Amino acid sequence: MEKTGYFLIIYALMSLTAVAQEQDSTRRAFLAAQAIIQKESAADHAQMLEQLHITSLRPGPSGNPDAPNYANIDESQATPYTSLPDPLTLKNGKKVTTAKQWWNERRPEIVEDFDREIYGRVPKNIPKVTWKIISETREMNGDFPVITKNLVGHVDNSSYPSINVDIELILSTPANATSAVPVMMSYGFRFPPGFRMPASTTATSGTATQATKPEPTWQQQLLAKGWGYAILYPTSYQPDNGAGLTKGIIGLINKGQPRKPDDWGALRAWVWGASRAMDYFETDKAVNAKKVGIEGLSRYGKAAIVTMAYEPRIAIAFVGSSGEGGVKIHRRKFGEQVENIASSGGYHWMAGNFIKYAGPLTPNDLPVDAHELVALCAPRPVFISSGSPKVEGYWVDAKGMFLGGAYAGPVYKLLGKKDLGTMEFPPMETALVDGDIAFRQHSGGHTTGPNWPTFLKFADRYFN
Ligand code: GCU
């Protein structure tokens, strides 16, 4: 008996060592792959600089509070700019006073600026996507029976067969629904084996606590209302790095060649995938395609607001900690800067042209700013979410995101809707949800989790 116990312990130790060794080699493989991606991204970034005739860029500040070049977090230094571009003044200087002028004249001007300088142009004639249900299962999510469909949207790649593009989407709707249901689509993270989340940006979902019964996840909160949820995996059709710009849907259209300065970046490509998901939802009787919302966090928070701006069929947006490149005012000198996103670690999200604003141009030269991205969503509802700087850090610039929503107000009002209701940054956990632009800063970290209940109350007004 004693001997058996002894052997069991040895066996357990051996297995643990084997697991640790395997984890070690997975981690090593991941880091090696990362190093190659970084090298290739830097090379692609350099060729884009050449196309732009740029020889040097201003470096962005550090996100590390202990670094000497840590980003500015002093509010008194945050607004070196004196004015922002006016969403309601046409390029010819005329004021926009009617909804018709907004739709026919001003909005197209703003879209053109975002296309050319910020997110890039979507190519014409993208080949067709064919959706296929790979599996359909009835399962339980907590107490709720759901029907889950695993879907793949295959892009016709006959023009360049060496690049294969499959959009991966999962849809779950209540199994007992008697009619088509509203659906929240979330941009889903998918990490390669060996990946470790940096401590400061740990993304969590739901509001797990020490309580005996775990709080319902965001999916369960949706199911409790009789709504469904979908998860769209952006990196299934466009990799999240510069090296991947010659792959995925961008690479397929460019036949494996590098981008031109106004070609679309990863964010705009991810949004294209969300539009194709919408095409699918319009064919699925379980989904009320008039009530589909989009949610995302961090880089996918950026994707969520760009989706709302560019895809008119999306009915509501829940934009989590989108920061620079999302709803944060580019001109604000607080937390992450244009220069950071223009570097080889972030430029792939944007059009190549965006890099110009990190040298020789400055953020002040941008023809548009983030409040106009929110304005492009009008009159549809947008919920802007942030965590607490104490937990999430100052990098995302909660106030900068608040202002992105606040300064979009005049366009909402012109279209007969309500703005944020204040220009004053509210205290922590104050929900500004009476208008069609909403804002709330929760006291947690880099997650949308704690804001789901508030968002859902806001969404009720539109979906119920
Ligand atoms: C970095 C980056 C952000 C981005 C975030 C993310 O922090 O600087 O702009 O939003 O990563 O995880 O998506």
Short mmCIF file of C-alpha atoms and ligand atoms in Angstrom, two decimals:
data_model
loop_
_atom_site.label_atom_id
_atom_site.label_comp_id
_atom_site.label_asym_id
_atom_site.label_seq_id
_atom_site.Cartn_x
_atom_site.Cartn_y
_atom_site.Cartn_z
CA MET A 1 0.00 0.00 0.00
CA GLU A 2 2.74 2.37 1.02
CA LYS A 3 4.68 1.42 -2.08
CA THR A 4 1.68 2.17 -4.32
CA GLY A 5 1.33 5.60 -2.74
CA TYR A 6 5.02 6.26 -3.31
CA PHE A 7 4.73 5.30 -6.98
CA LEU A 8 1.64 7.43 -7.38
CA ILE A 9 3.49 10.47 -6.09
CA ILE A 10 6.48 9.80 -8.39
CA TYR A 11 4.06 9.30 -11.29
CA ALA A 12 2.21 12.56 -10.50
CA LEU A 13 5.51 14.47 -10.28
CA MET A 14 6.68 12.99 -13.58
CA SER A 15 3.45 13.97 -15.29
CA LEU A 16 3.64 17.50 -13.87
CA THR A 17 7.21 17.85 -15.14
CA ALA A 18 6.13 16.57 -18.55
CA VAL A 19 3.26 19.10 -18.65
CA ALA A 20 5.60 21.90 -17.56
CA GLN A 21 8.12 20.90 -20.23
CA GLU A 22 5.44 20.79 -22.86
CA GLN A 23 4.14 24.22 -21.74
CA ASP A 24 7.69 25.48 -21.88
CA SER A 25 8.20 24.30 -25.44
CA THR A 26 4.77 25.65 -26.47
CA ARG A 27 5.73 28.99 -24.97
CA ARG A 28 9.11 28.90 -26.71
CA ALA A 29 7.45 28.10 -30.04
CA PHE A 30 5.01 30.95 -29.50
CA LEU A 31 7.82 33.42 -28.72
CA ALA A 32 9.82 32.29 -31.74
CA ALA A 33 6.79 32.77 -33.99
CA GLN A 34 6.23 36.20 -32.41
CA ALA A 35 9.82 37.22 -33.14
CA ILE A 36 9.36 36.34 -36.83
CA ILE A 37 6.05 38.23 -36.97
CA GLN A 38 7.68 41.29 -35.39
CA LYS A 39 10.55 41.21 -37.87
CA GLU A 40 8.22 40.85 -40.85
CA SER A 41 5.90 43.56 -39.50
CA ALA A 42 8.84 45.94 -39.09
CA ALA A 43 9.85 45.23 -42.71
CA ASP A 44 6.32 45.90 -43.98
CA HIS A 45 6.12 49.05 -41.85
CA ALA A 46 9.45 50.20 -43.38
CA GLN A 47 8.21 49.64 -46.94
CA MET A 48 5.08 51.66 -46.13
CA LEU A 49 7.29 54.51 -44.83
CA GLU A 50 9.15 54.38 -48.13
CA GLN A 51 5.90 54.61 -50.08
CA LEU A 52 5.00 57.63 -47.94
CA HIS A 53 8.49 59.18 -48.39
CA ILE A 54 8.88 59.33 -44.62
CA THR A 55 12.34 58.92 -43.16
CA SER A 56 11.68 59.27 -39.45
CA LEU A 57 8.79 59.07 -37.02
CA ARG A 58 8.24 60.51 -33.56
CA PRO A 59 8.20 57.64 -31.07
CA GLY A 60 5.10 57.24 -28.91
CA PRO A 61 5.28 57.43 -25.11
CA SER A 62 5.63 54.33 -22.98
CA GLY A 63 2.68 52.60 -21.37
CA ASN A 64 4.85 51.64 -18.41
CA PRO A 65 4.28 53.95 -15.40
CA ASP A 66 7.88 53.36 -14.27
CA ALA A 67 9.46 54.37 -17.58
CA PRO A 68 11.00 57.85 -17.91
CA ASN A 69 8.98 58.42 -21.09
CA TYR A 70 5.67 57.30 -19.56
CA ALA A 71 2.62 58.76 -21.30
CA ASN A 72 1.15 62.00 -20.02
CA ILE A 73 -1.59 61.45 -17.42
CA ASP A 74 -1.79 65.05 -16.22
CA GLU A 75 -5.13 66.48 -17.27
CA SER A 76 -3.74 70.06 -17.30
CA GLN A 77 -1.36 69.01 -20.11
CA ALA A 78 -3.89 66.98 -22.07
CA THR A 79 -5.34 69.56 -24.41
CA PRO A 80 -2.62 71.25 -26.40
CA TYR A 81 -5.18 71.73 -29.20
CA THR A 82 -7.52 74.70 -29.22
CA SER A 83 -10.28 73.31 -31.40
CA LEU A 84 -11.52 70.10 -32.95
CA PRO A 85 -12.79 69.67 -36.52
CA ASP A 86 -16.46 70.61 -36.57
CA PRO A 87 -18.65 67.72 -37.70
CA LEU A 88 -21.27 70.21 -38.84
CA THR A 89 -19.10 72.49 -41.00
CA LEU A 90 -18.60 71.56 -44.63
CA LYS A 91 -15.13 71.76 -46.17
CA ASN A 92 -16.30 74.85 -48.07
CA GLY A 93 -16.96 76.53 -44.72
CA LYS A 94 -20.75 76.36 -44.90
CA LYS A 95 -22.68 75.27 -41.81
CA VAL A 96 -24.77 72.10 -41.94
CA THR A 97 -28.26 72.90 -40.71
CA THR A 98 -30.46 70.14 -42.13
CA ALA A 99 -30.47 66.34 -41.93
CA LYS A 100 -30.41 66.26 -45.72
CA GLN A 101 -27.18 68.24 -45.81
CA TRP A 102 -25.68 65.88 -43.25
CA TRP A 103 -26.53 62.76 -45.24
CA ASN A 104 -25.82 64.11 -48.72
CA GLU A 105 -22.90 66.44 -48.16
CA ARG A 106 -21.16 66.41 -44.79
CA ARG A 107 -21.28 62.73 -43.88
CA PRO A 108 -19.70 61.66 -47.21
CA GLU A 109 -16.90 64.20 -46.62
CA ILE A 110 -16.16 62.71 -43.21
CA VAL A 111 -16.31 59.15 -44.55
CA GLU A 112 -13.85 60.07 -47.31
CA ASP A 113 -11.39 61.46 -44.72
CA PHE A 114 -11.66 58.38 -42.53
CA ASP A 115 -11.26 56.14 -45.59
CA ARG A 116 -8.23 57.89 -47.00
CA GLU A 117 -6.34 58.90 -43.85
CA ILE A 118 -7.42 56.71 -40.96
CA TYR A 119 -8.86 53.25 -41.63
CA GLY A 120 -8.29 52.82 -45.38
CA ARG A 121 -10.52 52.08 -48.33
CA VAL A 122 -12.36 48.82 -48.80
CA PRO A 123 -11.53 47.52 -52.29
CA LYS A 124 -14.27 47.25 -54.86
CA ASN A 125 -15.24 43.81 -56.12
CA ILE A 126 -14.38 41.69 -53.10
CA PRO A 127 -15.26 38.11 -54.02
CA LYS A 128 -18.37 36.46 -52.69
CA VAL A 129 -18.63 34.84 -49.27
CA THR A 130 -20.55 31.58 -48.96
CA TRP A 131 -21.79 30.71 -45.47
CA LYS A 132 -21.96 27.14 -44.31
CA ILE A 133 -23.25 25.73 -41.04
CA ILE A 134 -20.50 23.35 -39.92
CA SER A 135 -22.40 22.06 -36.91
CA GLU A 136 -25.63 22.75 -35.09
CA THR A 137 -26.04 21.59 -31.51
CA ARG A 138 -28.56 21.92 -28.75
CA GLU A 139 -26.75 22.61 -25.50
CA MET A 140 -27.11 24.29 -22.13
CA ASN A 141 -25.54 27.59 -21.22
CA GLY A 142 -26.07 27.74 -17.47
CA ASP A 143 -29.81 27.28 -17.03
CA PHE A 144 -30.62 28.16 -20.63
CA PRO A 145 -31.09 25.74 -23.50
CA VAL A 146 -29.52 27.18 -26.65
CA ILE A 147 -29.02 26.20 -30.24
CA THR A 148 -25.44 26.83 -31.24
CA LYS A 149 -24.35 27.01 -34.84
CA ASN A 150 -20.71 26.90 -35.86
CA LEU A 151 -20.42 28.78 -39.12
CA VAL A 152 -17.77 29.36 -41.72
CA GLY A 153 -17.96 32.04 -44.39
CA HIS A 154 -15.70 30.92 -47.20
CA VAL A 155 -14.38 33.64 -49.51
CA ASP A 156 -14.16 32.72 -53.19
CA ASN A 157 -10.40 32.73 -53.70
CA SER A 158 -10.31 31.55 -57.31
CA SER A 159 -8.48 34.78 -58.22
CA TYR A 160 -5.56 33.87 -55.93
CA PRO A 161 -5.88 30.30 -54.63
CA SER A 162 -2.77 30.35 -52.47
CA ILE A 163 -4.59 32.51 -49.91
CA ASN A 164 -7.59 30.85 -48.29
CA VAL A 165 -9.96 33.00 -46.21
CA ASP A 166 -12.62 31.53 -43.91
CA ILE A 167 -14.62 33.77 -41.57
CA GLU A 168 -15.38 31.95 -38.32
CA LEU A 169 -18.60 32.78 -36.51
CA ILE A 170 -20.51 31.12 -33.69
CA LEU A 171 -24.18 31.89 -33.14
CA SER A 172 -26.24 30.84 -30.10
CA THR A 173 -29.95 31.55 -29.83
CA PRO A 174 -32.43 30.49 -27.14
CA ALA A 175 -33.72 27.00 -28.00
CA ASN A 176 -37.22 27.87 -26.79
CA ALA A 177 -37.60 31.10 -28.80
CA THR A 178 -40.86 31.35 -30.69
CA SER A 179 -39.77 34.18 -32.96
CA ALA A 180 -36.61 35.79 -34.28
CA VAL A 181 -34.48 37.23 -31.45
CA PRO A 182 -32.14 40.21 -31.06
CA VAL A 183 -28.49 39.20 -31.14
CA MET A 184 -25.36 40.81 -29.71
CA MET A 185 -22.31 39.98 -31.79
CA SER A 186 -19.00 40.16 -29.96
CA TYR A 187 -15.56 40.34 -31.54
CA GLY A 188 -13.86 37.34 -30.00
CA PHE A 189 -10.23 37.05 -28.97
CA ARG A 190 -8.49 33.85 -29.93
CA PHE A 191 -4.99 33.35 -28.62
CA PRO A 192 -2.39 30.96 -29.99
CA PRO A 193 -1.02 28.29 -27.62
CA GLY A 194 1.75 29.71 -25.45
CA PHE A 195 0.25 33.22 -25.41
CA ARG A 196 0.15 35.05 -22.06
CA MET A 197 -1.96 38.13 -21.47
CA PRO A 198 0.12 41.12 -20.30
CA ALA A 199 -0.85 41.74 -16.66
CA SER A 200 -1.98 45.34 -17.25
CA THR A 201 -4.41 44.47 -20.04
CA THR A 202 -5.89 41.24 -18.75
CA ALA A 203 -9.17 40.93 -20.59
CA THR A 204 -11.87 39.24 -18.60
CA SER A 205 -15.48 38.67 -19.45
CA GLY A 206 -18.38 38.55 -17.08
CA THR A 207 -18.04 39.68 -13.50
CA ALA A 208 -16.65 36.68 -11.71
CA THR A 209 -16.48 37.22 -7.96
CA GLN A 210 -15.84 35.15 -4.88
CA ALA A 211 -19.60 34.57 -4.50
CA THR A 212 -20.70 30.98 -4.20
CA LYS A 213 -22.90 31.14 -7.27
CA PRO A 214 -20.98 32.79 -10.10
CA GLU A 215 -22.68 35.84 -11.55
CA PRO A 216 -24.24 35.24 -14.94
CA THR A 217 -21.87 35.68 -17.86
CA TRP A 218 -22.74 38.29 -20.48
CA GLN A 219 -24.08 35.50 -22.66
CA GLN A 220 -26.36 34.33 -19.85
CA GLN A 221 -27.52 37.90 -19.23
CA LEU A 222 -28.56 38.05 -22.89
CA LEU A 223 -30.27 34.65 -22.73
CA ALA A 224 -32.20 35.73 -19.63
CA LYS A 225 -33.76 38.42 -21.81
CA GLY A 226 -34.54 35.93 -24.52
CA TRP A 227 -31.82 37.33 -26.77
CA GLY A 228 -29.00 35.52 -28.52
CA TYR A 229 -25.29 36.10 -28.95
CA ALA A 230 -22.69 35.57 -31.61
CA ILE A 231 -18.92 35.54 -31.54
CA LEU A 232 -17.04 36.63 -34.62
CA TYR A 233 -13.33 35.78 -34.76
CA PRO A 234 -11.59 38.62 -36.63
CA THR A 235 -8.21 36.92 -36.87
CA SER A 236 -9.80 34.03 -38.76
CA TYR A 237 -9.98 36.31 -41.81
CA GLN A 238 -7.40 39.03 -41.12
CA PRO A 239 -4.32 38.45 -38.95
CA ASP A 240 -3.66 40.94 -36.17
CA ASN A 241 -0.19 42.11 -37.23
CA GLY A 242 1.69 43.89 -39.99
CA ALA A 243 3.21 40.68 -41.28
CA GLY A 244 -0.32 39.48 -41.96
CA LEU A 245 -1.21 42.37 -44.28
CA THR A 246 -0.18 40.27 -47.26
CA LYS A 247 -2.42 37.48 -45.95
CA GLY A 248 -6.08 37.23 -44.96
CA ILE A 249 -8.74 39.12 -46.89
CA ILE A 250 -6.41 42.11 -47.43
CA GLY A 251 -3.71 39.85 -48.86
CA LEU A 252 -6.18 37.92 -51.01
CA ILE A 253 -7.40 41.08 -52.73
CA ASN A 254 -3.81 42.35 -53.15
CA LYS A 255 -2.71 38.93 -54.41
CA GLY A 256 -0.10 38.67 -51.65
CA GLN A 257 1.43 42.10 -52.40
CA PRO A 258 1.92 44.93 -49.86
CA ARG A 259 -0.73 47.60 -49.32
CA LYS A 260 -0.86 51.03 -50.90
CA PRO A 261 -1.13 53.97 -48.44
CA ASP A 262 -4.92 54.27 -48.66
CA ASP A 263 -5.66 50.53 -48.68
CA TRP A 264 -7.73 49.18 -45.81
CA GLY A 265 -6.12 48.16 -42.54
CA ALA A 266 -7.04 45.27 -40.26
CA LEU A 267 -9.78 47.23 -38.44
CA ARG A 268 -11.63 48.01 -41.66
CA ALA A 269 -11.12 44.41 -42.81
CA TRP A 270 -12.52 43.08 -39.53
CA VAL A 271 -15.55 45.31 -40.06
CA TRP A 272 -16.00 43.89 -43.55
CA GLY A 273 -16.27 40.46 -41.88
CA ALA A 274 -18.94 41.78 -39.50
CA SER A 275 -20.90 42.94 -42.56
CA ARG A 276 -20.66 39.46 -44.02
CA ALA A 277 -21.92 38.07 -40.69
CA MET A 278 -24.85 40.48 -41.06
CA ASP A 279 -25.49 39.02 -44.54
CA TYR A 280 -25.73 35.61 -42.88
CA PHE A 281 -28.00 36.82 -40.06
CA GLU A 282 -30.41 38.16 -42.67
CA THR A 283 -30.85 34.60 -43.90
CA ASP A 284 -31.25 32.91 -40.49
CA LYS A 285 -34.83 32.80 -39.23
CA ALA A 286 -33.66 32.54 -35.60
CA VAL A 287 -32.17 36.05 -35.80
CA ASN A 288 -33.99 39.37 -35.90
CA ALA A 289 -31.53 41.05 -38.26
CA LYS A 290 -33.03 44.45 -37.50
CA LYS A 291 -31.85 44.04 -33.90
CA VAL A 292 -28.23 43.03 -34.14
CA GLY A 293 -25.68 44.85 -31.99
CA ILE A 294 -21.88 44.79 -31.91
CA GLU A 295 -19.58 44.60 -28.90
CA GLY A 296 -15.82 44.58 -28.56
CA LEU A 297 -13.00 45.38 -26.15
CA SER A 298 -9.71 47.18 -26.69
CA ARG A 299 -8.58 46.64 -30.31
CA TYR A 300 -11.98 45.04 -30.82
CA GLY A 301 -13.55 48.06 -29.11
CA LYS A 302 -11.96 50.07 -31.92
CA ALA A 303 -13.40 47.51 -34.35
CA ALA A 304 -16.85 47.83 -32.72
CA ILE A 305 -17.07 51.61 -33.23
CA VAL A 306 -15.72 51.37 -36.78
CA THR A 307 -18.32 48.66 -37.45
CA MET A 308 -21.10 50.88 -36.18
CA ALA A 309 -19.83 53.79 -38.29
CA TYR A 310 -19.57 51.81 -41.51
CA GLU A 311 -22.28 49.12 -41.32
CA PRO A 312 -25.73 50.73 -41.23
CA ARG A 313 -27.50 47.42 -40.53
CA ILE A 314 -25.94 47.23 -37.04
CA ALA A 315 -28.54 48.63 -34.61
CA ILE A 316 -26.49 49.33 -31.47
CA ALA A 317 -22.85 49.37 -30.35
CA PHE A 318 -21.17 48.55 -27.02
CA VAL A 319 -17.67 49.98 -27.36
CA GLY A 320 -15.26 48.75 -24.67
CA SER A 321 -12.04 50.59 -23.79
CA SER A 322 -11.38 51.38 -27.45
CA GLY A 323 -8.78 54.06 -26.63
CA GLU A 324 -6.56 55.58 -29.31
CA GLY A 325 -7.75 54.60 -32.79
CA GLY A 326 -11.23 54.13 -31.32
CA VAL A 327 -13.43 56.79 -29.71
CA LYS A 328 -10.63 58.57 -27.82
CA ILE A 329 -9.90 62.03 -29.24
CA HIS A 330 -6.67 61.65 -31.28
CA ARG A 331 -5.59 65.20 -30.45
CA ARG A 332 -5.65 64.62 -26.69
CA LYS A 333 -2.24 64.25 -25.14
CA PHE A 334 -3.17 61.70 -22.50
CA GLY A 335 -2.36 57.99 -22.42
CA GLU A 336 -1.79 56.26 -25.74
CA GLN A 337 -0.95 58.50 -28.68
CA VAL A 338 -1.25 58.51 -32.47
CA GLU A 339 2.51 57.85 -32.50
CA ASN A 340 2.01 54.52 -30.71
CA ILE A 341 -0.57 53.29 -33.20
CA ALA A 342 1.57 54.52 -36.12
CA SER A 343 4.43 52.28 -34.97
CA SER A 344 5.12 48.82 -36.37
CA GLY A 345 3.04 47.33 -33.52
CA GLY A 346 -0.22 49.09 -34.41
CA TYR A 347 -0.10 50.58 -37.93
CA HIS A 348 -1.63 47.44 -39.42
CA TRP A 349 -4.97 48.37 -37.80
CA MET A 350 -5.02 51.55 -39.85
CA ALA A 351 -4.45 52.81 -43.37
CA GLY A 352 -0.78 53.37 -44.20
CA ASN A 353 -1.58 57.09 -44.54
CA PHE A 354 -2.28 57.27 -40.80
CA ILE A 355 1.46 56.92 -40.14
CA LYS A 356 2.03 60.40 -41.60
CA TYR A 357 0.53 61.96 -38.48
CA ALA A 358 3.42 60.63 -36.39
CA GLY A 359 5.84 62.58 -38.60
CA PRO A 360 6.14 64.88 -40.44
CA LEU A 361 2.49 65.78 -39.67
CA THR A 362 1.00 65.86 -36.17
CA PRO A 363 -2.35 64.71 -34.75
CA ASN A 364 -3.47 68.34 -35.10
CA ASP A 365 -3.27 67.92 -38.88
CA LEU A 366 -5.79 65.07 -38.95
CA PRO A 367 -8.72 66.19 -41.11
CA VAL A 368 -11.12 64.44 -38.71
CA ASP A 369 -11.09 63.32 -35.10
CA ALA A 370 -12.70 60.50 -33.15
CA HIS A 371 -15.90 62.39 -32.27
CA GLU A 372 -16.68 62.38 -35.98
CA LEU A 373 -16.36 58.59 -36.03
CA VAL A 374 -19.06 58.47 -33.36
CA ALA A 375 -21.03 61.02 -35.41
CA LEU A 376 -20.97 58.62 -38.37
CA CYS A 377 -23.02 56.20 -36.22
CA ALA A 378 -25.84 58.72 -35.74
CA PRO A 379 -28.74 58.40 -35.21
CA ARG A 380 -28.14 54.85 -33.90
CA PRO A 381 -27.29 54.27 -30.21
CA VAL A 382 -23.69 53.97 -29.06
CA PHE A 383 -22.60 52.96 -25.54
CA ILE A 384 -19.04 53.95 -24.65
CA SER A 385 -17.49 51.85 -21.90
CA SER A 386 -14.32 52.17 -19.86
CA GLY A 387 -12.74 50.58 -16.81
CA SER A 388 -11.12 52.30 -13.86
CA PRO A 389 -7.67 53.86 -14.37
CA LYS A 390 -6.67 52.35 -11.01
CA VAL A 391 -7.17 48.87 -12.39
CA GLU A 392 -7.11 49.26 -16.16
CA GLY A 393 -4.42 51.95 -16.27
CA TYR A 394 -4.55 55.39 -17.90
CA TRP A 395 -3.53 54.18 -21.35
CA VAL A 396 -7.08 54.04 -22.78
CA ASP A 397 -7.88 57.60 -21.59
CA ALA A 398 -11.43 57.30 -20.27
CA LYS A 399 -12.02 61.04 -20.53
CA GLY A 400 -10.74 61.11 -24.11
CA MET A 401 -13.31 58.42 -24.95
CA PHE A 402 -16.04 60.29 -23.09
CA LEU A 403 -15.24 63.40 -25.16
CA GLY A 404 -15.37 61.36 -28.37
CA GLY A 405 -19.00 60.70 -27.49
CA ALA A 406 -19.73 64.15 -26.13
CA TYR A 407 -18.50 66.07 -29.18
CA ALA A 408 -20.58 63.85 -31.50
CA GLY A 409 -23.68 65.28 -29.80
CA PRO A 410 -24.53 68.05 -32.30
CA VAL A 411 -24.93 65.50 -35.12
CA TYR A 412 -27.27 63.33 -33.02
CA LYS A 413 -29.29 66.42 -32.17
CA LEU A 414 -29.47 67.51 -35.78
CA LEU A 415 -30.96 64.09 -36.55
CA GLY A 416 -33.56 64.47 -33.81
CA LYS A 417 -31.76 62.35 -31.20
CA LYS A 418 -30.30 63.06 -27.77
CA ASP A 419 -26.65 63.67 -26.98
CA LEU A 420 -24.75 62.56 -23.85
CA GLY A 421 -26.48 65.27 -21.86
CA THR A 422 -23.30 66.80 -20.46
CA MET A 423 -19.82 67.89 -21.49
CA GLU A 424 -18.57 67.17 -18.00
CA PHE A 425 -16.67 63.95 -17.36
CA PRO A 426 -18.78 62.06 -14.81
CA PRO A 427 -17.59 60.37 -11.61
CA MET A 428 -16.85 56.65 -11.60
CA GLU A 429 -19.85 54.33 -12.13
CA THR A 430 -22.15 57.19 -13.14
CA ALA A 431 -24.25 55.86 -16.01
CA LEU A 432 -25.03 58.51 -18.62
CA VAL A 433 -27.71 56.56 -20.43
CA ASP A 434 -30.61 58.93 -21.05
CA GLY A 435 -29.50 59.95 -24.53
CA ASP A 436 -28.65 58.00 -27.65
CA ILE A 437 -24.95 58.28 -26.90
CA ALA A 438 -24.18 56.65 -23.54
CA PHE A 439 -21.12 56.46 -21.31
CA ARG A 440 -20.15 54.57 -18.20
CA GLN A 441 -16.87 53.96 -16.47
CA HIS A 442 -16.98 50.83 -14.32
CA SER A 443 -14.61 50.30 -11.41
CA GLY A 444 -13.05 47.13 -12.81
CA GLY A 445 -10.21 46.47 -15.22
CA HIS A 446 -9.75 46.12 -18.96
CA THR A 447 -13.07 44.46 -19.71
CA THR A 448 -16.64 45.30 -20.67
CA GLY A 449 -17.87 42.76 -18.08
CA PRO A 450 -19.18 45.00 -15.28
CA ASN A 451 -20.92 47.30 -17.79
CA TRP A 452 -23.08 44.61 -19.39
CA PRO A 453 -26.09 45.10 -17.05
CA THR A 454 -26.07 48.88 -17.69
CA PHE A 455 -25.61 48.39 -21.42
CA LEU A 456 -28.49 45.92 -21.55
CA LYS A 457 -30.83 48.37 -19.81
CA PHE A 458 -29.81 50.97 -22.38
CA ALA A 459 -30.32 48.45 -25.22
CA ASP A 460 -33.79 47.55 -23.88
CA ARG A 461 -35.01 50.95 -24.96
CA TYR A 462 -34.25 50.08 -28.56
CA PHE A 463 -34.78 46.32 -28.72
CA ASN A 464 -37.81 45.73 -26.52
C1 GCU B 1 -2.41 47.88 -26.63
C2 GCU B 1 -2.63 49.02 -27.59
C3 GCU B 1 -4.07 49.47 -27.58
C4 GCU B 1 -4.97 48.29 -27.81
C5 GCU B 1 -4.66 47.20 -26.84
C6 GCU B 1 -5.42 45.90 -27.10
O1 GCU B 1 -2.58 48.34 -25.32
O2 GCU B 1 -1.76 50.06 -27.24
O3 GCU B 1 -4.31 50.45 -28.56
O4 GCU B 1 -6.31 48.65 -27.74
O5 GCU B 1 -3.30 46.86 -26.91
O6 GCU B 1 -5.18 44.96 -26.38
O7 GCU B 1 -6.20 45.79 -28.01
#
